[in-house]
Amino acid sequence: SGDMHFWSVWHEGRSFEHYRDVKPRFCSEFGFQSFPSMVTVKTFANADDMNIASPVMESHQKNAGGNARIAETMFRYFRFPMTFPDFIYVSQIQHGLAMRTAVEYWRSLKPHCMGTLYWQLNDTWPVASWSGLNHGGGWKALHYMARRFFEPVAVFAVPHGDDIVLSGVNDTLQDAKIELECFSMAVSGKRISLGKAFATLPIDRSVELLRIAKHEIPGDAILHFTYSHNGMPTQSHFALKPYKTYAFEDPKIDVQSEISSGDLMITLKAEKPAYFLSLECAEAGHFSDSAFDLLPGEAKSVHFTPAIAGAAHAAAASLIVRNLYSSTNH
């Protein structure tokens, strides 16, 4: 009793915030679409086909109006992408953001809601779809993001009236100690502390850890929070407004890479906040992380394991780093 399938956001074109209008006991099917990654698109499309309205791209979309719905939603939340590869990237980020909005809210309702299962895991052919994996098994942005918003011990930011409530949830079988730090960060990188919390999360319910008044967050800033469980730090953010309203600045990302044991090892640093930083290359394989935030003063290490031995050098030569600024702001 209480199982729900919820498709209003995708099929009716409702906002992502509409996920917070329902309180299922278990939501076992919901989803949003994105395009396959460029390495997959190139397996079925030539250079002159790389437009979302081209016959080839439309033939690889089997849900009526799907491509238009992806583009319409993009106008709602983001400045429009600069190029076709940028469009692919932003489509995957908004796909992950949709699922993150739903899962984080429903997990914050525990024990009222005790489960979420999004549609879908994988594809039977290279196509624009609801899947988190490309045809062939490569990860789309959703799959990287899901690893974070489905962490067994996690903290979520959910709007409640004039406040943002940060709630902790623990899906393990024993109590979990957690440390939380909350701050705002302006597009310039200016940081303002908003509080800390230390708590023991029980196994049976979501717990409110911190409550931040929306007016405490400057208009050019995004709410950030970091939390640590068993020494494993995780960071996330909550934007009070659509991303298109922020005048993001060039993060000036520094990329250093080397080959080690057949893998491509990458170290990233940024001078300004970089949101949903994603890594791509022309080779099949797997990045250890992607679609993450990179804040000033931090260093992030990522490695790429190629599917074919010896392809790390080709991966390094074709490496592309995207973020919201580079794909939509200039």
mmCIF file of C-alpha atoms in Angstrom:
data_model
loop_
_atom_site.group_PDB
_atom_site.id
_atom_site.type_symbol
_atom_site.label_atom_id
_atom_site.label_comp_id
_atom_site.label_asym_id
_atom_site.label_seq_id
_atom_site.Cartn_x
_atom_site.Cartn_y
_atom_site.Cartn_z
ATOM 1 C CA SER A 1 0.000 0.000 0.000
ATOM 2 C CA GLY A 2 1.358 3.403 -0.964
ATOM 3 C CA ASP A 3 3.479 2.429 -3.971
ATOM 4 C CA MET A 4 3.492 5.166 -6.626
ATOM 5 C CA HIS A 5 4.607 5.781 -10.195
ATOM 6 C CA PHE A 6 5.048 9.519 -10.759
ATOM 7 C CA TRP A 7 5.498 10.844 -14.299
ATOM 8 C CA SER A 8 3.996 14.347 -14.189
ATOM 9 C CA VAL A 9 7.368 16.088 -14.421
ATOM 10 C CA TRP A 10 8.383 14.345 -17.636
ATOM 11 C CA HIS A 11 5.106 13.684 -19.465
ATOM 12 C CA GLU A 12 3.333 16.873 -18.379
ATOM 13 C CA GLY A 13 6.365 19.173 -18.511
ATOM 14 C CA ARG A 14 6.031 20.168 -14.857
ATOM 15 C CA SER A 15 8.912 21.788 -12.962
ATOM 16 C CA PHE A 16 11.385 19.702 -10.976
ATOM 17 C CA GLU A 17 9.957 21.336 -7.840
ATOM 18 C CA HIS A 18 6.718 19.417 -8.506
ATOM 19 C CA TYR A 19 8.439 16.302 -7.144
ATOM 20 C CA ARG A 20 8.053 17.927 -3.714
ATOM 21 C CA ASP A 21 4.264 18.080 -4.113
ATOM 22 C CA VAL A 22 3.805 14.343 -3.577
ATOM 23 C CA LYS A 23 4.672 12.135 -0.624
ATOM 24 C CA PRO A 24 4.749 8.479 -1.705
ATOM 25 C CA ARG A 25 5.388 5.605 0.669
ATOM 26 C CA PHE A 26 7.553 4.093 -2.103
ATOM 27 C CA CYS A 27 8.042 5.684 -5.529
ATOM 28 C CA SER A 28 8.981 2.768 -7.737
ATOM 29 C CA GLU A 29 8.972 4.526 -11.121
ATOM 30 C CA PHE A 30 9.725 8.101 -12.210
ATOM 31 C CA GLY A 31 12.157 9.560 -14.682
ATOM 32 C CA PHE A 32 13.466 12.262 -16.977
ATOM 33 C CA GLN A 33 15.341 12.101 -20.271
ATOM 34 C CA SER A 34 18.740 13.160 -21.562
ATOM 35 C CA PHE A 35 20.777 12.578 -24.686
ATOM 36 C CA PRO A 36 23.505 9.954 -24.845
ATOM 37 C CA SER A 37 27.094 11.087 -24.380
ATOM 38 C CA MET A 38 29.082 12.380 -27.350
ATOM 39 C CA VAL A 39 31.222 9.238 -27.567
ATOM 40 C CA THR A 40 27.957 7.314 -28.079
ATOM 41 C CA VAL A 41 26.345 9.881 -30.413
ATOM 42 C CA LYS A 42 29.342 9.557 -32.734
ATOM 43 C CA THR A 43 28.559 5.855 -33.223
ATOM 44 C CA PHE A 44 25.366 6.709 -35.134
ATOM 45 C CA ALA A 45 25.600 10.363 -36.244
ATOM 46 C CA ASN A 46 27.869 12.194 -38.673
ATOM 47 C CA ALA A 47 29.050 15.753 -38.096
ATOM 48 C CA ASP A 48 26.178 17.246 -40.104
ATOM 49 C CA ASP A 49 23.636 15.222 -38.096
ATOM 50 C CA MET A 50 24.628 16.787 -34.773
ATOM 51 C CA ASN A 51 21.601 18.955 -34.200
ATOM 52 C CA ILE A 52 18.714 17.911 -31.959
ATOM 53 C CA ALA A 53 16.252 18.573 -34.798
ATOM 54 C CA SER A 54 18.146 16.574 -37.440
ATOM 55 C CA PRO A 55 16.390 13.489 -38.846
ATOM 56 C CA VAL A 56 19.068 11.220 -37.380
ATOM 57 C CA MET A 57 18.745 12.672 -33.866
ATOM 58 C CA GLU A 58 14.963 12.590 -34.061
ATOM 59 C CA SER A 59 15.048 8.948 -35.156
ATOM 60 C CA HIS A 60 17.035 8.208 -32.002
ATOM 61 C CA GLN A 61 14.230 9.617 -29.832
ATOM 62 C CA LYS A 62 11.246 7.286 -29.503
ATOM 63 C CA ASN A 63 9.154 9.296 -27.032
ATOM 64 C CA ALA A 64 6.860 11.721 -28.856
ATOM 65 C CA GLY A 65 7.962 15.293 -28.184
ATOM 66 C CA GLY A 66 10.911 14.148 -26.099
ATOM 67 C CA ASN A 67 13.590 16.323 -27.707
ATOM 68 C CA ALA A 68 11.365 19.399 -27.473
ATOM 69 C CA ARG A 69 10.647 18.661 -23.811
ATOM 70 C CA ILE A 70 14.365 18.417 -23.022
ATOM 71 C CA ALA A 71 14.980 21.780 -24.741
ATOM 72 C CA GLU A 72 11.965 23.463 -23.125
ATOM 73 C CA THR A 73 13.088 22.385 -19.664
ATOM 74 C CA MET A 74 16.590 23.637 -20.403
ATOM 75 C CA PHE A 75 15.207 27.127 -21.091
ATOM 76 C CA ARG A 76 13.544 27.003 -17.674
ATOM 77 C CA TYR A 77 16.694 26.319 -15.664
ATOM 78 C CA PHE A 78 19.788 27.145 -17.727
ATOM 79 C CA ARG A 79 21.155 29.636 -20.197
ATOM 80 C CA PHE A 80 21.044 27.916 -23.528
ATOM 81 C CA PRO A 81 24.139 25.855 -24.443
ATOM 82 C CA MET A 82 26.758 27.200 -26.824
ATOM 83 C CA THR A 83 27.280 24.139 -29.060
ATOM 84 C CA PHE A 84 25.757 20.727 -29.737
ATOM 85 C CA PRO A 85 28.217 18.950 -27.362
ATOM 86 C CA ASP A 86 27.333 21.569 -24.736
ATOM 87 C CA PHE A 87 23.645 20.791 -25.301
ATOM 88 C CA ILE A 88 24.357 17.106 -24.733
ATOM 89 C CA TYR A 89 26.191 17.977 -21.507
ATOM 90 C CA VAL A 90 23.466 20.272 -20.132
ATOM 91 C CA SER A 91 20.762 17.732 -21.016
ATOM 92 C CA GLN A 92 22.563 15.194 -18.840
ATOM 93 C CA ILE A 93 23.051 17.653 -15.968
ATOM 94 C CA GLN A 94 19.368 18.570 -15.886
ATOM 95 C CA HIS A 95 18.516 14.853 -16.087
ATOM 96 C CA GLY A 96 20.603 14.230 -12.960
ATOM 97 C CA LEU A 97 19.211 17.337 -11.274
ATOM 98 C CA ALA A 98 15.637 16.146 -11.831
ATOM 99 C CA MET A 99 16.322 12.763 -10.259
ATOM 100 C CA ARG A 100 18.330 14.348 -7.447
ATOM 101 C CA THR A 101 15.462 16.710 -6.591
ATOM 102 C CA ALA A 102 13.014 13.814 -6.322
ATOM 103 C CA VAL A 103 15.233 11.355 -4.472
ATOM 104 C CA GLU A 104 16.596 13.833 -1.956
ATOM 105 C CA TYR A 105 13.134 15.080 -1.013
ATOM 106 C CA TRP A 106 11.581 11.630 -0.736
ATOM 107 C CA ARG A 107 14.519 10.289 1.267
ATOM 108 C CA SER A 108 14.154 13.262 3.614
ATOM 109 C CA LEU A 109 10.614 12.012 4.398
ATOM 110 C CA LYS A 110 11.830 8.754 5.948
ATOM 111 C CA PRO A 111 10.065 6.761 7.428
ATOM 112 C CA HIS A 112 7.000 7.985 5.512
ATOM 113 C CA CYS A 113 8.818 7.260 2.250
ATOM 114 C CA MET A 114 11.011 4.167 2.430
ATOM 115 C CA GLY A 115 12.138 3.737 -1.159
ATOM 116 C CA THR A 116 12.801 5.300 -4.563
ATOM 117 C CA LEU A 117 13.526 3.560 -7.843
ATOM 118 C CA TYR A 118 14.012 5.722 -10.927
ATOM 119 C CA TRP A 119 13.442 4.673 -14.510
ATOM 120 C CA GLN A 120 15.881 3.617 -15.936
ATOM 121 C CA LEU A 121 19.282 1.981 -15.657
ATOM 122 C CA ASN A 122 20.411 1.221 -19.228
ATOM 123 C CA ASP A 123 19.559 1.282 -22.939
ATOM 124 C CA THR A 124 19.121 -1.427 -25.558
ATOM 125 C CA TRP A 125 20.431 0.873 -28.296
ATOM 126 C CA PRO A 126 22.012 4.373 -28.573
ATOM 127 C CA VAL A 127 19.084 6.710 -27.974
ATOM 128 C CA ALA A 128 17.868 9.764 -26.053
ATOM 129 C CA SER A 129 16.199 8.203 -23.044
ATOM 130 C CA TRP A 130 15.618 8.080 -19.296
ATOM 131 C CA SER A 131 18.660 5.867 -18.674
ATOM 132 C CA GLY A 132 21.655 6.649 -16.478
ATOM 133 C CA LEU A 133 23.970 4.529 -18.644
ATOM 134 C CA ASN A 134 24.772 4.929 -22.310
ATOM 135 C CA HIS A 135 24.275 2.031 -24.674
ATOM 136 C CA GLY A 136 27.402 -0.044 -24.105
ATOM 137 C CA GLY A 137 27.666 0.816 -20.405
ATOM 138 C CA GLY A 138 29.355 4.230 -20.270
ATOM 139 C CA TRP A 139 28.134 6.497 -17.476
ATOM 140 C CA LYS A 140 25.948 9.530 -18.103
ATOM 141 C CA ALA A 141 25.953 12.382 -15.557
ATOM 142 C CA LEU A 142 22.970 10.873 -13.723
ATOM 143 C CA HIS A 143 24.895 7.732 -12.789
ATOM 144 C CA TYR A 144 27.706 9.760 -11.198
ATOM 145 C CA MET A 145 25.211 11.994 -9.384
ATOM 146 C CA ALA A 146 23.106 9.037 -8.203
ATOM 147 C CA ARG A 147 26.116 7.548 -6.445
ATOM 148 C CA ARG A 148 26.091 10.682 -4.272
ATOM 149 C CA PHE A 149 22.353 11.244 -3.698
ATOM 150 C CA PHE A 150 21.884 7.533 -2.927
ATOM 151 C CA GLU A 151 24.739 7.376 -0.401
ATOM 152 C CA PRO A 152 23.542 5.316 2.603
ATOM 153 C CA VAL A 153 24.395 8.168 4.980
ATOM 154 C CA ALA A 154 23.604 11.528 3.415
ATOM 155 C CA VAL A 155 22.453 15.103 3.981
ATOM 156 C CA PHE A 156 19.858 16.851 1.817
ATOM 157 C CA ALA A 157 18.768 20.496 1.505
ATOM 158 C CA VAL A 158 15.010 20.934 1.072
ATOM 159 C CA PRO A 159 13.079 24.245 0.970
ATOM 160 C CA HIS A 160 10.410 24.721 3.628
ATOM 161 C CA GLY A 161 8.685 28.099 3.396
ATOM 162 C CA ASP A 162 11.203 30.830 4.121
ATOM 163 C CA ASP A 163 13.881 28.347 5.179
ATOM 164 C CA ILE A 164 16.167 25.711 3.750
ATOM 165 C CA VAL A 165 16.193 22.647 5.988
ATOM 166 C CA LEU A 166 19.220 20.357 5.955
ATOM 167 C CA SER A 167 18.187 16.851 6.945
ATOM 168 C CA GLY A 168 20.321 13.791 7.552
ATOM 169 C CA VAL A 169 19.240 10.263 6.689
ATOM 170 C CA ASN A 170 20.884 6.974 7.573
ATOM 171 C CA ASP A 171 20.018 3.822 5.615
ATOM 172 C CA THR A 172 22.576 1.614 7.309
ATOM 173 C CA LEU A 173 21.718 -0.844 10.090
ATOM 174 C CA GLN A 174 23.366 1.120 12.907
ATOM 175 C CA ASP A 175 23.474 4.701 14.169
ATOM 176 C CA ALA A 176 25.811 6.983 12.232
ATOM 177 C CA LYS A 177 27.750 10.019 13.471
ATOM 178 C CA ILE A 178 27.863 12.940 11.062
ATOM 179 C CA GLU A 179 29.502 16.365 10.916
ATOM 180 C CA LEU A 180 27.931 19.098 8.786
ATOM 181 C CA GLU A 181 29.180 22.519 7.729
ATOM 182 C CA CYS A 182 27.033 24.968 5.799
ATOM 183 C CA PHE A 183 28.066 28.126 3.917
ATOM 184 C CA SER A 184 27.058 30.345 1.031
ATOM 185 C CA MET A 185 29.374 30.978 -1.901
ATOM 186 C CA ALA A 186 28.979 33.854 -4.330
ATOM 187 C CA VAL A 187 29.818 33.468 -8.010
ATOM 188 C CA SER A 188 33.003 35.439 -7.212
ATOM 189 C CA GLY A 189 34.039 32.765 -4.714
ATOM 190 C CA LYS A 190 33.234 34.830 -1.597
ATOM 191 C CA ARG A 191 32.292 32.470 1.206
ATOM 192 C CA ILE A 192 30.068 33.174 4.246
ATOM 193 C CA SER A 193 29.720 30.621 7.050
ATOM 194 C CA LEU A 194 26.128 29.677 7.908
ATOM 195 C CA GLY A 195 26.588 27.160 10.693
ATOM 196 C CA LYS A 196 27.719 23.712 11.729
ATOM 197 C CA ALA A 197 26.016 20.654 13.199
ATOM 198 C CA PHE A 198 27.172 17.435 14.825
ATOM 199 C CA ALA A 199 24.659 14.628 15.221
ATOM 200 C CA THR A 200 24.067 10.912 15.515
ATOM 201 C CA LEU A 201 21.603 9.762 12.872
ATOM 202 C CA PRO A 202 19.257 6.941 13.889
ATOM 203 C CA ILE A 203 18.331 4.185 11.456
ATOM 204 C CA ASP A 204 14.599 4.763 11.397
ATOM 205 C CA ARG A 205 13.947 8.371 10.386
ATOM 206 C CA SER A 206 15.253 11.542 8.776
ATOM 207 C CA VAL A 207 16.611 14.108 11.247
ATOM 208 C CA GLU A 208 16.683 17.891 10.872
ATOM 209 C CA LEU A 209 20.280 19.044 11.354
ATOM 210 C CA LEU A 210 20.268 22.713 10.455
ATOM 211 C CA ARG A 211 17.772 25.333 9.309
ATOM 212 C CA ILE A 212 18.955 28.284 7.197
ATOM 213 C CA ALA A 213 16.746 31.298 6.472
ATOM 214 C CA LYS A 214 16.695 32.025 2.753
ATOM 215 C CA HIS A 215 17.406 35.708 3.371
ATOM 216 C CA GLU A 216 20.785 34.737 4.865
ATOM 217 C CA ILE A 217 21.962 33.667 1.414
ATOM 218 C CA PRO A 218 23.042 36.628 -0.780
ATOM 219 C CA GLY A 219 21.315 36.962 -4.141
ATOM 220 C CA ASP A 220 24.491 36.147 -6.082
ATOM 221 C CA ALA A 221 25.308 33.134 -3.899
ATOM 222 C CA ILE A 222 24.467 29.432 -3.736
ATOM 223 C CA LEU A 223 24.005 27.424 -0.556
ATOM 224 C CA HIS A 224 26.807 24.886 -0.079
ATOM 225 C CA PHE A 225 27.275 22.220 2.539
ATOM 226 C CA THR A 226 29.832 19.566 3.311
ATOM 227 C CA TYR A 227 29.339 16.581 5.552
ATOM 228 C CA SER A 228 31.528 13.787 6.806
ATOM 229 C CA HIS A 229 30.677 10.269 7.987
ATOM 230 C CA ASN A 230 33.479 7.927 9.060
ATOM 231 C CA GLY A 231 35.987 10.423 7.681
ATOM 232 C CA MET A 232 34.509 10.330 4.167
ATOM 233 C CA PRO A 233 33.711 13.937 3.121
ATOM 234 C CA THR A 234 30.920 14.749 0.678
ATOM 235 C CA GLN A 235 29.861 18.130 -0.647
ATOM 236 C CA SER A 236 26.695 19.364 -2.269
ATOM 237 C CA HIS A 237 24.853 22.589 -3.029
ATOM 238 C CA PHE A 238 21.355 24.000 -3.292
ATOM 239 C CA ALA A 239 20.537 26.847 -5.687
ATOM 240 C CA LEU A 240 17.596 28.973 -4.552
ATOM 241 C CA LYS A 241 17.059 30.259 -8.105
ATOM 242 C CA PRO A 242 17.362 28.782 -11.600
ATOM 243 C CA TYR A 243 21.008 28.489 -12.620
ATOM 244 C CA LYS A 244 20.378 30.806 -15.576
ATOM 245 C CA THR A 245 19.917 33.750 -13.173
ATOM 246 C CA TYR A 246 23.493 33.511 -11.825
ATOM 247 C CA ALA A 247 26.232 35.447 -13.643
ATOM 248 C CA PHE A 248 28.833 32.706 -13.233
ATOM 249 C CA GLU A 249 32.438 33.754 -13.665
ATOM 250 C CA ASP A 250 35.139 31.881 -15.526
ATOM 251 C CA PRO A 251 36.451 29.321 -12.997
ATOM 252 C CA LYS A 252 39.791 29.168 -14.866
ATOM 253 C CA ILE A 253 40.195 25.466 -14.323
ATOM 254 C CA ASP A 254 43.738 24.155 -14.176
ATOM 255 C CA VAL A 255 44.102 20.615 -15.538
ATOM 256 C CA GLN A 256 47.175 18.481 -14.894
ATOM 257 C CA SER A 257 47.359 14.919 -16.183
ATOM 258 C CA GLU A 258 49.738 11.978 -16.366
ATOM 259 C CA ILE A 259 49.649 8.306 -17.328
ATOM 260 C CA SER A 260 50.039 5.784 -14.522
ATOM 261 C CA SER A 261 49.560 1.995 -14.713
ATOM 262 C CA GLY A 262 47.607 2.361 -17.928
ATOM 263 C CA ASP A 263 45.145 4.921 -16.498
ATOM 264 C CA LEU A 264 44.912 8.653 -17.109
ATOM 265 C CA MET A 265 45.375 10.500 -13.806
ATOM 266 C CA ILE A 266 43.858 14.006 -13.712
ATOM 267 C CA THR A 267 44.166 16.752 -11.081
ATOM 268 C CA LEU A 268 41.821 19.742 -11.265
ATOM 269 C CA LYS A 269 41.859 23.130 -9.535
ATOM 270 C CA ALA A 270 39.661 26.206 -10.021
ATOM 271 C CA GLU A 271 39.968 29.903 -9.173
ATOM 272 C CA LYS A 272 36.172 30.436 -9.027
ATOM 273 C CA PRO A 273 33.288 28.021 -8.306
ATOM 274 C CA ALA A 274 32.763 25.463 -11.086
ATOM 275 C CA TYR A 275 29.399 23.692 -11.049
ATOM 276 C CA PHE A 276 28.698 20.212 -12.416
ATOM 277 C CA LEU A 277 32.238 19.884 -13.709
ATOM 278 C CA SER A 278 32.235 16.975 -16.138
ATOM 279 C CA LEU A 279 35.011 15.131 -17.921
ATOM 280 C CA GLU A 280 34.804 13.716 -21.431
ATOM 281 C CA CYS A 281 37.164 12.120 -23.897
ATOM 282 C CA ALA A 282 36.900 10.414 -27.271
ATOM 283 C CA GLU A 283 37.863 7.002 -25.888
ATOM 284 C CA ALA A 284 35.542 4.422 -24.360
ATOM 285 C CA GLY A 285 36.146 3.948 -20.667
ATOM 286 C CA HIS A 286 35.200 5.167 -17.221
ATOM 287 C CA PHE A 287 36.036 8.230 -15.113
ATOM 288 C CA SER A 288 36.220 7.688 -11.371
ATOM 289 C CA ASP A 289 34.010 10.765 -10.886
ATOM 290 C CA SER A 290 32.248 13.439 -12.900
ATOM 291 C CA ALA A 291 29.399 15.984 -12.674
ATOM 292 C CA PHE A 292 30.791 17.338 -9.385
ATOM 293 C CA ASP A 293 31.395 20.840 -8.023
ATOM 294 C CA LEU A 294 34.908 22.253 -7.707
ATOM 295 C CA LEU A 295 35.365 25.183 -5.343
ATOM 296 C CA PRO A 296 38.266 27.647 -5.078
ATOM 297 C CA GLY A 297 41.187 26.375 -3.044
ATOM 298 C CA GLU A 298 40.316 22.724 -3.592
ATOM 299 C CA ALA A 299 42.099 20.083 -5.659
ATOM 300 C CA LYS A 300 40.173 17.182 -7.154
ATOM 301 C CA SER A 301 41.839 14.011 -8.410
ATOM 302 C CA VAL A 302 40.069 11.861 -10.996
ATOM 303 C CA HIS A 303 41.308 8.908 -12.987
ATOM 304 C CA PHE A 304 40.128 7.533 -16.308
ATOM 305 C CA THR A 305 40.333 3.804 -17.002
ATOM 306 C CA PRO A 306 40.158 3.145 -20.752
ATOM 307 C CA ALA A 307 38.159 0.192 -22.030
ATOM 308 C CA ILE A 308 41.033 -0.706 -24.355
ATOM 309 C CA ALA A 309 44.507 -1.149 -22.918
ATOM 310 C CA GLY A 310 46.955 1.471 -24.127
ATOM 311 C CA ALA A 311 44.303 4.102 -24.931
ATOM 312 C CA ALA A 312 45.175 6.427 -22.042
ATOM 313 C CA HIS A 313 47.401 8.640 -24.224
ATOM 314 C CA ALA A 314 44.607 9.089 -26.772
ATOM 315 C CA ALA A 315 42.223 9.853 -23.904
ATOM 316 C CA ALA A 316 44.566 12.547 -22.609
ATOM 317 C CA ALA A 317 44.810 14.126 -26.061
ATOM 318 C CA SER A 318 41.013 14.296 -26.409
ATOM 319 C CA LEU A 319 40.172 15.269 -22.804
ATOM 320 C CA ILE A 320 37.476 17.941 -22.460
ATOM 321 C CA VAL A 321 36.386 19.580 -19.204
ATOM 322 C CA ARG A 322 32.925 21.164 -19.109
ATOM 323 C CA ASN A 323 31.049 23.161 -16.472
ATOM 324 C CA LEU A 324 28.037 25.464 -16.428
ATOM 325 C CA TYR A 325 30.108 28.546 -17.185
ATOM 326 C CA SER A 326 31.998 27.087 -20.133
ATOM 327 C CA SER A 327 28.885 25.562 -21.692
ATOM 328 C CA THR A 328 26.283 28.280 -21.178
ATOM 329 C CA ASN A 329 27.724 31.643 -20.100
ATOM 330 C CA HIS A 330 29.807 32.921 -22.987
#
